[in-house]
XYZ file of C-alpha atoms in Angstrom:
645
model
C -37.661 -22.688 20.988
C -39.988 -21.359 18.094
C -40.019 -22.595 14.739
C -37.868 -20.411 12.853
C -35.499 -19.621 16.020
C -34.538 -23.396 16.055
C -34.128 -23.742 12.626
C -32.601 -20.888 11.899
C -28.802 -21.201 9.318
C -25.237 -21.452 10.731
C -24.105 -18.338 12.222
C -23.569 -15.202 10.124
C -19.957 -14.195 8.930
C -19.183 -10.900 12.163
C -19.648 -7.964 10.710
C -16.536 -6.927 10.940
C -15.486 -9.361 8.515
C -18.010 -8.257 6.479
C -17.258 -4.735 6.118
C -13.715 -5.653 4.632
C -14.821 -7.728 1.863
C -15.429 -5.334 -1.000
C -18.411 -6.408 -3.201
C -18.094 -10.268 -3.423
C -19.978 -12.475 -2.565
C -19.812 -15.113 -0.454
C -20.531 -19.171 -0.320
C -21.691 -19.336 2.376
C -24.146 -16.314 2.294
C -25.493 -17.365 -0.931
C -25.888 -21.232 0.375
C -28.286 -19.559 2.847
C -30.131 -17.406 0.528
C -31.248 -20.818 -1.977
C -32.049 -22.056 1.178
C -34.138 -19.539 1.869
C -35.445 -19.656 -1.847
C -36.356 -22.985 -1.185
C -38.131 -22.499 1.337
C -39.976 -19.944 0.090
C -41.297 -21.922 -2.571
C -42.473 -25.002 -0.564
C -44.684 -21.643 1.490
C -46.541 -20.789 -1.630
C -47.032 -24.384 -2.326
C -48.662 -24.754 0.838
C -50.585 -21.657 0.545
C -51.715 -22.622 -2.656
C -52.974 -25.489 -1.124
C -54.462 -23.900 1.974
C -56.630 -21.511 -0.373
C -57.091 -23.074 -3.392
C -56.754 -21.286 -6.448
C -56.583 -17.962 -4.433
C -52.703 -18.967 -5.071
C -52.502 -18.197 -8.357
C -52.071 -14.366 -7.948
C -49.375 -15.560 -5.521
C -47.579 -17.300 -8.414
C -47.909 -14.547 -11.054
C -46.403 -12.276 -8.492
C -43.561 -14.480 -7.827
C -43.052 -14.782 -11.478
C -43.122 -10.946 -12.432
C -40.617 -10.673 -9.084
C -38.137 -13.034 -10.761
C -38.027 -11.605 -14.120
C -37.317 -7.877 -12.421
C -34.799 -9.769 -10.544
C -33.088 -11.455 -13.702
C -32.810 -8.181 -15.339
C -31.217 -6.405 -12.037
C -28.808 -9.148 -11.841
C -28.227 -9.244 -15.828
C -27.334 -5.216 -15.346
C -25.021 -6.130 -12.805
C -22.784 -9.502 -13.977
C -22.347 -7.230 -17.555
C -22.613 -8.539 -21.320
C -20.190 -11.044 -20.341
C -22.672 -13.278 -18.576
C -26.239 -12.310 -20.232
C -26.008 -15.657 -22.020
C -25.769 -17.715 -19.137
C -29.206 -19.282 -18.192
C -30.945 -17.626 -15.247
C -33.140 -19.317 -12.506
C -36.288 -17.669 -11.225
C -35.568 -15.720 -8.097
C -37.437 -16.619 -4.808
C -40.727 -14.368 -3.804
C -41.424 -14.646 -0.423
C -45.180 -14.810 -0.071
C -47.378 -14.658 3.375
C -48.075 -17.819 4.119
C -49.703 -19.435 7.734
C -47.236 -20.457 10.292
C -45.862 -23.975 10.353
C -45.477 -26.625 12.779
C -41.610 -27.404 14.295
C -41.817 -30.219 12.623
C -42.836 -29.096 8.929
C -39.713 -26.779 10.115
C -37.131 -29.251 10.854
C -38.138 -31.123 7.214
C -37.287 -28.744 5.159
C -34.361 -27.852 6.683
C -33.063 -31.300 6.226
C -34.499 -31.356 2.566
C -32.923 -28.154 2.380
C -29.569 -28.959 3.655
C -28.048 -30.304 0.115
C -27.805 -26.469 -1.374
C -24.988 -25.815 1.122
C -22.955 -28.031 -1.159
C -23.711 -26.047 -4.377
C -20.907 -23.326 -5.569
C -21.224 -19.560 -5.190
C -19.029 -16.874 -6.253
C -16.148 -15.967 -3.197
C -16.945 -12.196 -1.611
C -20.268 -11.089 0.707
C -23.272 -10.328 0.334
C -23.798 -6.485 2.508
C -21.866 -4.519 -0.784
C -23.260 -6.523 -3.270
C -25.842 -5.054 -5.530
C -29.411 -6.594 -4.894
C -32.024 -8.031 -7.037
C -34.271 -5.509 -6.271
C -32.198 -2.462 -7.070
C -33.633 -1.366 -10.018
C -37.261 -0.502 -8.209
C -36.574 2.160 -5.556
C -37.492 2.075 -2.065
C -36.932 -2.319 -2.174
C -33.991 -1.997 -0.039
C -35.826 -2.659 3.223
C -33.119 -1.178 5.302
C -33.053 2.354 3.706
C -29.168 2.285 2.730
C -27.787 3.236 -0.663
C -26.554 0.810 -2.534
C -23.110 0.788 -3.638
C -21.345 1.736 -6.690
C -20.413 -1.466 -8.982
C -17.522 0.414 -11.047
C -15.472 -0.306 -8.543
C -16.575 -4.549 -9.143
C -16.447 -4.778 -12.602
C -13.400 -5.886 -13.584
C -13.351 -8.311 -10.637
C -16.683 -10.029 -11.483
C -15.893 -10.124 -15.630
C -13.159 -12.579 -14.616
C -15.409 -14.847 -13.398
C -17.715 -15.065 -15.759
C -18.280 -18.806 -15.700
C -19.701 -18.685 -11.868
C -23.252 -18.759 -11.724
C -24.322 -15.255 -10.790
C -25.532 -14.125 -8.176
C -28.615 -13.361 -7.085
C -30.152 -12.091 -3.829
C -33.822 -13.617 -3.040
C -36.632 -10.754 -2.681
C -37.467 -12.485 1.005
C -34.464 -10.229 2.248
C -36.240 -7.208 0.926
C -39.478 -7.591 2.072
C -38.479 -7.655 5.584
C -40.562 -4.805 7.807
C -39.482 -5.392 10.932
C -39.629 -2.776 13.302
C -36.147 -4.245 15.158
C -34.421 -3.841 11.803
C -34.361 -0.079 12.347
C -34.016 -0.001 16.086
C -31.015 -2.389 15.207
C -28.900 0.434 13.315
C -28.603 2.292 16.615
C -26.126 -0.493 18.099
C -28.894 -1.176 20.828
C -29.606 -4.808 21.906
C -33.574 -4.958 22.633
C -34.226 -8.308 24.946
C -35.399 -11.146 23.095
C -37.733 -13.618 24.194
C -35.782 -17.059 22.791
C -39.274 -18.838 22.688
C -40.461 -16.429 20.086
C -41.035 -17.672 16.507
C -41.110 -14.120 15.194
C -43.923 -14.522 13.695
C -45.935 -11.712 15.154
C -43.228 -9.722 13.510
C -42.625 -10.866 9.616
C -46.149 -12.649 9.784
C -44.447 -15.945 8.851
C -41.716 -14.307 6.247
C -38.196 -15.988 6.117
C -35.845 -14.642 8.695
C -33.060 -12.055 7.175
C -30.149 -12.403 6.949
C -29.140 -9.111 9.464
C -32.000 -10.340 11.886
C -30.594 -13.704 12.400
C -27.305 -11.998 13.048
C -28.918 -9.492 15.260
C -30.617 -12.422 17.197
C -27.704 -14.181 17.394
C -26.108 -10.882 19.031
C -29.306 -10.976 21.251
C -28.874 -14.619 22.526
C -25.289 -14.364 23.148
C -26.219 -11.051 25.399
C -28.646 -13.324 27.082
C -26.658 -16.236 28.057
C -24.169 -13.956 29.211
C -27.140 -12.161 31.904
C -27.999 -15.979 32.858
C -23.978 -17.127 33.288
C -23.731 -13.927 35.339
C -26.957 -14.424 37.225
C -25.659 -17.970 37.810
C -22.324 -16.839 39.558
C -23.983 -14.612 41.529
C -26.697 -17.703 43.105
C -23.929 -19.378 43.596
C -22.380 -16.755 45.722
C -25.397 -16.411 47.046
C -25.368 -20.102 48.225
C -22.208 -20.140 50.073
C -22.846 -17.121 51.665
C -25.783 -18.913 53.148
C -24.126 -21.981 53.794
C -21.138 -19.963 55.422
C -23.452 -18.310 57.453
C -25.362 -21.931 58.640
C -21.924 -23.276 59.276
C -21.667 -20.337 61.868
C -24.371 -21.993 63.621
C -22.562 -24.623 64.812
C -22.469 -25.521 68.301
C -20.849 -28.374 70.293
C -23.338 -31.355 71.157
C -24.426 -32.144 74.265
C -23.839 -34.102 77.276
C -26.627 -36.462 76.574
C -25.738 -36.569 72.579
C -22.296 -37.516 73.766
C -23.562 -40.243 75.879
C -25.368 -41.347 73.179
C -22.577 -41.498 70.748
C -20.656 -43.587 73.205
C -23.830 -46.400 72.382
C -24.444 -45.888 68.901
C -21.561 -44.633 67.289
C -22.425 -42.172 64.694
C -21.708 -42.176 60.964
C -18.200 -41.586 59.737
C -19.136 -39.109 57.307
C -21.011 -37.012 60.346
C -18.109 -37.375 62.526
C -15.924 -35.871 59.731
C -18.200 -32.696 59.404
C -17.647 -32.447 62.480
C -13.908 -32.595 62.693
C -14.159 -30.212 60.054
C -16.420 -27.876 61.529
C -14.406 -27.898 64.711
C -10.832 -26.930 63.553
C -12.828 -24.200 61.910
C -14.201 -22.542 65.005
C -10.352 -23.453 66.545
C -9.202 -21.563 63.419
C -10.838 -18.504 64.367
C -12.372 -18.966 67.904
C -12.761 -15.268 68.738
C -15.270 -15.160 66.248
C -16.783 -18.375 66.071
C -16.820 -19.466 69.408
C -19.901 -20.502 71.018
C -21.052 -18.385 73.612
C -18.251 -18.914 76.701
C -17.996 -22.096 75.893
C -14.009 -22.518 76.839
C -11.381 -23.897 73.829
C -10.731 -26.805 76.379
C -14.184 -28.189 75.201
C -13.737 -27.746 71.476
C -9.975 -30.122 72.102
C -11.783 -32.610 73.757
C -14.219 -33.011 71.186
C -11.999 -33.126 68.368
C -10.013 -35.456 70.298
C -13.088 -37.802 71.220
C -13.935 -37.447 67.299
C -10.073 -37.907 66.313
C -9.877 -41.150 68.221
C -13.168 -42.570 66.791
C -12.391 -41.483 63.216
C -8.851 -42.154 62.830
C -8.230 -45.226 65.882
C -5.933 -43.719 67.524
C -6.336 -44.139 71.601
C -6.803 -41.209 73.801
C -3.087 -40.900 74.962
C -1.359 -41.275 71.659
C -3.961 -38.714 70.563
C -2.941 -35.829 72.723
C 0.514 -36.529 72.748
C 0.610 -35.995 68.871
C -2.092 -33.005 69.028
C 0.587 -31.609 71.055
C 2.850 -30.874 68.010
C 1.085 -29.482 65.643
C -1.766 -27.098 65.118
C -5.441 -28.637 64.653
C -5.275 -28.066 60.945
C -1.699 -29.664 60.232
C -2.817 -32.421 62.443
C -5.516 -33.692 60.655
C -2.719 -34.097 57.470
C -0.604 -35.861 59.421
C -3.264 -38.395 60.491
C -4.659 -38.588 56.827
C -0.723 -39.040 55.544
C -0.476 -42.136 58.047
C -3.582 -43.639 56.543
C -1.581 -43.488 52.990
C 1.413 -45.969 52.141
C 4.632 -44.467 51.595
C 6.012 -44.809 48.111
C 8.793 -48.222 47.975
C 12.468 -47.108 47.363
C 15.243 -48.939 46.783
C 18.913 -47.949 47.304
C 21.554 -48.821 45.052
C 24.116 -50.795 46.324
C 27.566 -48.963 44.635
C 30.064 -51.619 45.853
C 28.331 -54.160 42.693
C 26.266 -51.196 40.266
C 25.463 -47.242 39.324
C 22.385 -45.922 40.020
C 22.234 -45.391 36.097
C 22.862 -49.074 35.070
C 20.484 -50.414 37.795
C 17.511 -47.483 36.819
C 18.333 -49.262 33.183
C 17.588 -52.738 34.069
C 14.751 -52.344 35.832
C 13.255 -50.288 33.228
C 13.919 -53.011 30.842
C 11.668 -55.338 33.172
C 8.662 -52.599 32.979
C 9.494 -50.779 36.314
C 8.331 -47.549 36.494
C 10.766 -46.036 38.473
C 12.515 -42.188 39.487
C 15.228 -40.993 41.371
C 13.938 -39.843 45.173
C 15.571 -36.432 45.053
C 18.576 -34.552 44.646
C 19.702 -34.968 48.283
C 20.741 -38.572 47.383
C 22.336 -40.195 44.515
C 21.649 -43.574 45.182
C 18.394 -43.836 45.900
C 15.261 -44.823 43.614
C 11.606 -44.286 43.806
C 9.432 -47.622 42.254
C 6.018 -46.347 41.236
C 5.086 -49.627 39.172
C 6.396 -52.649 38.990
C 4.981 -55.955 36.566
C 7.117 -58.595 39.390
C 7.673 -57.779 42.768
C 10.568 -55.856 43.460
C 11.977 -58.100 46.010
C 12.509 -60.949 43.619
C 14.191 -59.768 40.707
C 17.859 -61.158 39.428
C 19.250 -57.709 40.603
C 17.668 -57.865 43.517
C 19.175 -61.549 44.227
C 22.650 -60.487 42.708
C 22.756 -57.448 45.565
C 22.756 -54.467 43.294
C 19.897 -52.783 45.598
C 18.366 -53.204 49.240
C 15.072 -52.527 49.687
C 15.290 -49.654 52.163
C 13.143 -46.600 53.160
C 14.245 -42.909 51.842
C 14.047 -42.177 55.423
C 16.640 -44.648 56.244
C 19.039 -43.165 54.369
C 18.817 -40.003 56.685
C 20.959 -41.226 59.398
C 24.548 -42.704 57.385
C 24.201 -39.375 55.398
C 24.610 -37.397 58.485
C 26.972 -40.068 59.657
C 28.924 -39.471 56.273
C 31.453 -42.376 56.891
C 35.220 -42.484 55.494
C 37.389 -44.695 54.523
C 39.519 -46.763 56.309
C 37.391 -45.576 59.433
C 36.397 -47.953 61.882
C 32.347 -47.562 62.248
C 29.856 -48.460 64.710
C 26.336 -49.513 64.003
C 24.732 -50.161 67.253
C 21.463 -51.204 66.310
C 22.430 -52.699 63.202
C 19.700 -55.142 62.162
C 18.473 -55.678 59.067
C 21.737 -54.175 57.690
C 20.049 -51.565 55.182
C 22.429 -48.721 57.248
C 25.393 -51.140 57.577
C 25.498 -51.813 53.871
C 24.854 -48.275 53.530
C 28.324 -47.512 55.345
C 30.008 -50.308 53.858
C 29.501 -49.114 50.301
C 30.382 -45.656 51.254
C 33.859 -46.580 52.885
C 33.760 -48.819 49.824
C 34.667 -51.647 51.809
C 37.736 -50.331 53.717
C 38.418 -49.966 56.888
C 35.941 -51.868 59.153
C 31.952 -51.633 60.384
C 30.655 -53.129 63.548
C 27.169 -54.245 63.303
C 25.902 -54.976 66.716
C 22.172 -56.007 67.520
C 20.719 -56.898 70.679
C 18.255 -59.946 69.005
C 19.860 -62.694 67.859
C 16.917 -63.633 65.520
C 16.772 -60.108 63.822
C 20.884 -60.732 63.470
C 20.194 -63.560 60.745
C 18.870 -60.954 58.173
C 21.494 -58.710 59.103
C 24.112 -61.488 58.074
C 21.987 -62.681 54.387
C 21.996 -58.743 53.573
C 25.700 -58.842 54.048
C 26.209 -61.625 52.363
C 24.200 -60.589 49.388
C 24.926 -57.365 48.837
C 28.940 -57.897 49.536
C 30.074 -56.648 51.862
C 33.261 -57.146 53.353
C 34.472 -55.039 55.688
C 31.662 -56.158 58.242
C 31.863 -57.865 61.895
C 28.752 -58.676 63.135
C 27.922 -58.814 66.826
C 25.286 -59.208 69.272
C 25.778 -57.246 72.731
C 23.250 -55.380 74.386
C 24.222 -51.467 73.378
C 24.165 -50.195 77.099
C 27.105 -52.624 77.678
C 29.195 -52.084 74.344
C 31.724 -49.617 75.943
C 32.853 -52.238 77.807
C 33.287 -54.747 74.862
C 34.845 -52.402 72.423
C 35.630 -48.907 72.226
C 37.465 -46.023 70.374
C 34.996 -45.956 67.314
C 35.778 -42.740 64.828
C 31.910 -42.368 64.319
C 28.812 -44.138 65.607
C 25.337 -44.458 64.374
C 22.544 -45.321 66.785
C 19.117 -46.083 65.719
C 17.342 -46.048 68.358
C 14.391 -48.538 69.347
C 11.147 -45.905 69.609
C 7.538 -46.456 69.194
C 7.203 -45.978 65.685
C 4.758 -43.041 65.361
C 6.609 -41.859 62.059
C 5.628 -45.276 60.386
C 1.721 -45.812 61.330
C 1.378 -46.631 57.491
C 3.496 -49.350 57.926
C 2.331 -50.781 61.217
C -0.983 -49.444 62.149
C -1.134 -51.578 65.491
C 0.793 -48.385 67.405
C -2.233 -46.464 67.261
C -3.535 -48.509 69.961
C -0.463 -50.378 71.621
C 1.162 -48.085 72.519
C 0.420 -46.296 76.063
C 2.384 -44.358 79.169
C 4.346 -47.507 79.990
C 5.736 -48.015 76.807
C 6.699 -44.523 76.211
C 8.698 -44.264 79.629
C 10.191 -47.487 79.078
C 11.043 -46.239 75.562
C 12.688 -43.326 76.692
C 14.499 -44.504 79.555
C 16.267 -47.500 77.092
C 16.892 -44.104 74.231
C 19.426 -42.430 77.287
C 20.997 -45.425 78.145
C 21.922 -46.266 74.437
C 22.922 -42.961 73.539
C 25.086 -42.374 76.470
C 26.362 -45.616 75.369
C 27.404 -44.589 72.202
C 28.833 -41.304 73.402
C 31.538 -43.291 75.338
C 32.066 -45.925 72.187
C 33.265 -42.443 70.276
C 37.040 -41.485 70.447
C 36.742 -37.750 70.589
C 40.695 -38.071 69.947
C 40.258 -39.735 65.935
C 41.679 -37.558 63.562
C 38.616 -37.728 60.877
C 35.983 -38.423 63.153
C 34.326 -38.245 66.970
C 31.030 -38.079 65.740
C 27.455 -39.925 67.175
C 24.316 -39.734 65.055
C 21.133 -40.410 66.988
C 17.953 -41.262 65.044
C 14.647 -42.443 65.769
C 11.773 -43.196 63.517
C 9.146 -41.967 66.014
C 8.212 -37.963 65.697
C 7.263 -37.029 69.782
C 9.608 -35.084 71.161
C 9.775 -36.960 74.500
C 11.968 -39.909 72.204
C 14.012 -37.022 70.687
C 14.724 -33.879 71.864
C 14.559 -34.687 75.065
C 16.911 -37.391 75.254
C 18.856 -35.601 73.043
C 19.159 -32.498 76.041
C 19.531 -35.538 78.453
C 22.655 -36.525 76.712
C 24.132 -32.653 76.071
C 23.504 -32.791 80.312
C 25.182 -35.923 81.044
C 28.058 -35.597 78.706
C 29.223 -31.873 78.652
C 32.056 -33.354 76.636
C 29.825 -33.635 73.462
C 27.945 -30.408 71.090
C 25.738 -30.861 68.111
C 26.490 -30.201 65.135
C 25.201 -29.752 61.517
C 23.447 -32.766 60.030
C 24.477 -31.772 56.378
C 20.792 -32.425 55.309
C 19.707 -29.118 54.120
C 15.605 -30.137 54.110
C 13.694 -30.712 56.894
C 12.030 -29.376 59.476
C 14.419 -28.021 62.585
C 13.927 -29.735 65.868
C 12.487 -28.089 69.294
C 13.790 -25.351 71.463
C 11.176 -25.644 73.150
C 7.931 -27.712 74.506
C 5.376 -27.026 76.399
C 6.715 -24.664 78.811
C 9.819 -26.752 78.502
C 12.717 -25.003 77.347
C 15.861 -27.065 75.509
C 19.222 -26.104 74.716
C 19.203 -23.535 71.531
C 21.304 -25.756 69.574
C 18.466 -28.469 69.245
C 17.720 -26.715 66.363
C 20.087 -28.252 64.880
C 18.583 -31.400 64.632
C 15.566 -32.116 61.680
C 12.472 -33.238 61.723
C 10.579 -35.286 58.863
C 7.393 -35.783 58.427
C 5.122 -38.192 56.426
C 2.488 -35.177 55.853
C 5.420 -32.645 54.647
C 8.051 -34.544 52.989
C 6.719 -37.535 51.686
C 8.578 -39.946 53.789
C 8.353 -41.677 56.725
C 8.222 -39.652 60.069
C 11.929 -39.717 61.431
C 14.218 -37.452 63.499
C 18.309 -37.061 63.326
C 20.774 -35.094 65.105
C 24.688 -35.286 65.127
C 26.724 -34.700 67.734
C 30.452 -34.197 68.235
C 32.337 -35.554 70.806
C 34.968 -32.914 72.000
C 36.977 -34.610 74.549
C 37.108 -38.434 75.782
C 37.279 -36.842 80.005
C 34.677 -35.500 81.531
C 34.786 -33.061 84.124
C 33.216 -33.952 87.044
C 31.643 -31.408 90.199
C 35.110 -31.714 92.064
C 37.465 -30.601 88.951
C 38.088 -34.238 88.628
C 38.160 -35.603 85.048
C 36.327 -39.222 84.616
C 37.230 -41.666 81.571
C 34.042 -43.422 80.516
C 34.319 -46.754 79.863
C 34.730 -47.529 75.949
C 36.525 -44.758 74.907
C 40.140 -44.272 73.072
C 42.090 -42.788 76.183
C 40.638 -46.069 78.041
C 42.202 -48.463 75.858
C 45.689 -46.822 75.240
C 45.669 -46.854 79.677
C 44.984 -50.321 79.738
C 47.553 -51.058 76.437
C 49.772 -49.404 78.988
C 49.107 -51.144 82.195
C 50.040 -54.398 80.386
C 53.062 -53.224 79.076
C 54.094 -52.518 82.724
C 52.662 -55.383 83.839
C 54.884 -57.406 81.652
């Protein structure tokens, strides 16, 4: 910027402000005007210099401009101040431009008057220097009436008085008039203005009317900004529009040289767009089926998952949703604990921990047990609380299962896959060790932590076991409720073990499923439909395809027409399948929930409860069948060896 625009004073007082101060005069106004004094002086020095002694004439003016100044200012302050001592007023006299730098000097130099004292008020209806010689006012208004003053400025009669320098009455600058109007003329902020006051001091109303001028501009270039970069997306919308599925040969060549990650995003991106809206955004008659198998080939490549496990989860939700999921998996879920109530309160325990710097937060309101640990200075598996059994490190999702199972006491409770004993302590504390739990796990090695987590954490209402759950009916029977966890392959916790994204394959799925029906059959005929507080199964999986859950779910409601579901009592989640893929289930599947890493923060698992209505089962001949395992069972047998005795 110019000279004088870059040095120009601290933004005017609005004139709305202004225009209610009657007749005073301001600090800061009359800091600016010995400024401008100053400044006015160092000019004619420098013009004196310039010229020579051409300056005198210069000098006499200035002087005959002060006195004429004095004696307007003397007429104005009253007889009370005509003793005080009066400075000579500034004369602002043509003098050549200076350089930015001379500029920046003197405003430093100048900088101390802002510190000086002034009388409180403004400056606009103040009587000027100059108003004694008609026509000086070079904005053509009247000056105000000082009656009204008077008896304001006689009470402070030991302020210095003040005094308006003659620069801001010399000003002739044609914008001064076109000002009044309320018109904003564009304003070139490289311009010194000296074209226009031929190197005068800037005013006081131009600099405000400058200011006005530059805020008017940035405005135009903020707005002009916005509308580039609308401008630029529009653009970059309509590139992205452009896009068109590589080729045969580009694929071949991927399969080679892999390309970037950050490409192969874009992509992904640019895909589920077109799938978004493929009416529109289709290319050519290029069929969807091509557009799935890319993002599929791109998927696989970007996330690691292999080709089967990729459809098979594509196959529940939508592209978009998908790609959440898959980014979800990629984060760790936060560590909970659960509070073990049969030794501590959630309160006490949240206490203690905070005491050892754990940051810490209940998981939600569904559960009043469990904690969420955010931070911890020592790991959270080795405190004394930890050791003493006041809390098992479990996953929120865990808890799922025993709060559908919702255990009494005095109940006797089966845990078929039991191991490591975060749902059998679970039960225990909520029967608060009454009645008795069964904790039965087919591997002997996993049954070791099932017994330490006993052990620590109390428990004693516990039997542990280890049976194969297909043949449990046979071993015992005529449980009031039963919790099976299934075995499943673990897509709801890819965070924690990233390996199923490529182990797992066809085989393992229909082995999977195949071992889910057995076990919940299973537990179906452990139940004793005839217990007076209970008769209920809970199935639950930590897997989130629908082939481990509602299907064997349906499988079960087929085999056993002797069983219904029922409410889980967990009032989140999502609601389970009615139907897949052209298959249709049985409407009450949506009873069940869903959870998802992606939507609820936890660890992908499924639940439903079921209700077992009668221990016979009606068979195609009108014949009832006993399975083996159940209540009526045992009292038959009880019977037999009464008789037989």
């Amino acid at each position: 910027m110019g000279g004088r625009a870059k040095n120009k004073q601290d933004v005017p007082l609005p004139l709305e402000l202004e225009k209610r101060i009657d007749g005073k005069v301001t600090k800061k106004l009359n800091d600016r005007l010995r400024h401008e004094a100053a400044r006015a002086r160092k000019q004619a020095a420098a013009a004196k210099r310039q010229t020579g002694g051409r300056g005198a004439p210069a000098k006499g003016a200035a002087k005959a401009a002060a006195e004429t100044a004095d004696k307007a200012a003397g007429k104005r302050k009253g007889p009370a101040q005509s003793a005080l001592p009066r400075k000579k007023a500034a004369v602002t006299t043509t003098a050549p431009p200076k350089d930015e730098d001379e500029d920046e000097d003197e405003d430093d130099d100048g900088s101390d008057d802002h510190d000086m004292g002034a009388p409180d008020g403004g400056w606009d209806n103040a009587a000027l220097e100059s108003d004694s010689e008609p026509g000086a006012d070079s904005f053509g208004e009247e000056e105000p009436s000082d009656d009204d003053d008077e008896g304001e400025e006689d009470n402070d009669s030991d302020k210095e008085p003040a005094r308006m320098p003659l620069s801001l009455l010399d000003g002739d600058d044609d914008d001064d008039d076109d000002d009044v109007g309320g018109g904003i003329e564009s304003y070139d902020e490289f311009d010194t203005g000296s074209d226009d006051d031929g190197g005068e001091g800037v005013t006081f109303r131009d600099m405000e009317k400058r200011s006005r001028r530059l805020d008017a501009q940035r405005e135009e270039d903020e707005e002009l900004a916005r509308m580039e970069i609308d401008e630029a997306a529009e653009v970059v919308e309509g590139e992205r529009e452009l896009f068109a599925l590589p080729s045969a040969e580009q694929i071949a060549a991927e399969q080679d040289a892999p390309p970037d990650l950050a490409q192969v995003q874009l992509r992904i991106q640019e895909v589920i767009r077109v799938l978004n809206n493929f009416a529109q955004l289709r290319d050519g008659g290029r069929p969807r089926s091509d557009y799935m198998d890319q993002l599929k080939r791109d998927m696989c490549f970007y996330y690691g998952y292999n080709d089967y496990l990729m459809d098979k989860l594509l196959q529940l939700f939508t592209v978009s949703e998908a790609v959440e999921f898959f980014e979800a998996n990629e984060v760790a879920r936060p560590v909970t604990v659960r509070t073990n109530t049969l030794k501590t309160r959630r309160r006490e325990l949240a206490q203690a921990l905070i005491n050892r710097g754990v940051n810490l937060d209940p998981i939600g309101k569904w559960t009043k047990v469990g904690l969420t640990i955010f931070d911890s200075p020592v790991p959270i598996g080795a405190t004394p609380e930890y050791m003493a059994g006041h809390y098992m490190i479990q996953a929120a999702s865990s808890f799922l299962p025993v709060v559908a199972l919702a255990p009494q006491e005095n109940e006797k409770v089966l845990d078929m896959s039991a191991a490591p004993g975060g749902k059998t302590t679970y039960c225990a504390a909520l029967m608060k060790n009454t009645g008795l739990v069964v904790a039965n796990d087919a591997s002997r090695q996993r049954s070791k932590a099932l017994v330490a987590n006993i052990h620590r954490l109390g428990v004693a209402n516990a039997l542990v076991c280890n049976y194969d759950g297909r043949e449990f009916p046979t071993v015992m029977g005529g449980f009031d409720r039963v919790l099976l966890d299934a075995p499943c392959s673990g897509t709801g916790v890819i965070s924690k073990d990233a390996s199923v994204k490529t182990n797992k394959g066809p085989e393992d799925f229909e082995m999977l499923t195949r071992l889910q029906k057995e076990l919940i059959l299973s537990a179906i005929d452990s139940a004793n439909a005839d217990s007076p507080t209970g008769g209920f199964i809970v199935y639950s999986t930590c897997s989130v395809t629908v082939d481990e859950n509602e299907a064997v779910v349906a499988f079960a409601l087929s085999k056993r027409p002797n069983v219904r579901l029922v409410e889980t009592g967990l009032d989140f989640g999502r609601a389970g399948f009615t139907s897949f893929r052209g298959k249709a289930f049985h409407h009450s599947l949506a009873l069940t929930r869903r959870f998802y890493p992606h939507a609820h923060n936890m660890d992908g698992f499924f639940v439903a409860k079921l209700q077992k209505l009668s221990n016979k089962i009606q068979a195609a001949d009108n014949s009832f069948v006993v399975p083996a395992g159940s209540g009526v069972q045992l009292k038959q047998q009880g019977k037999k060896k009464k008789k037989a005795q």
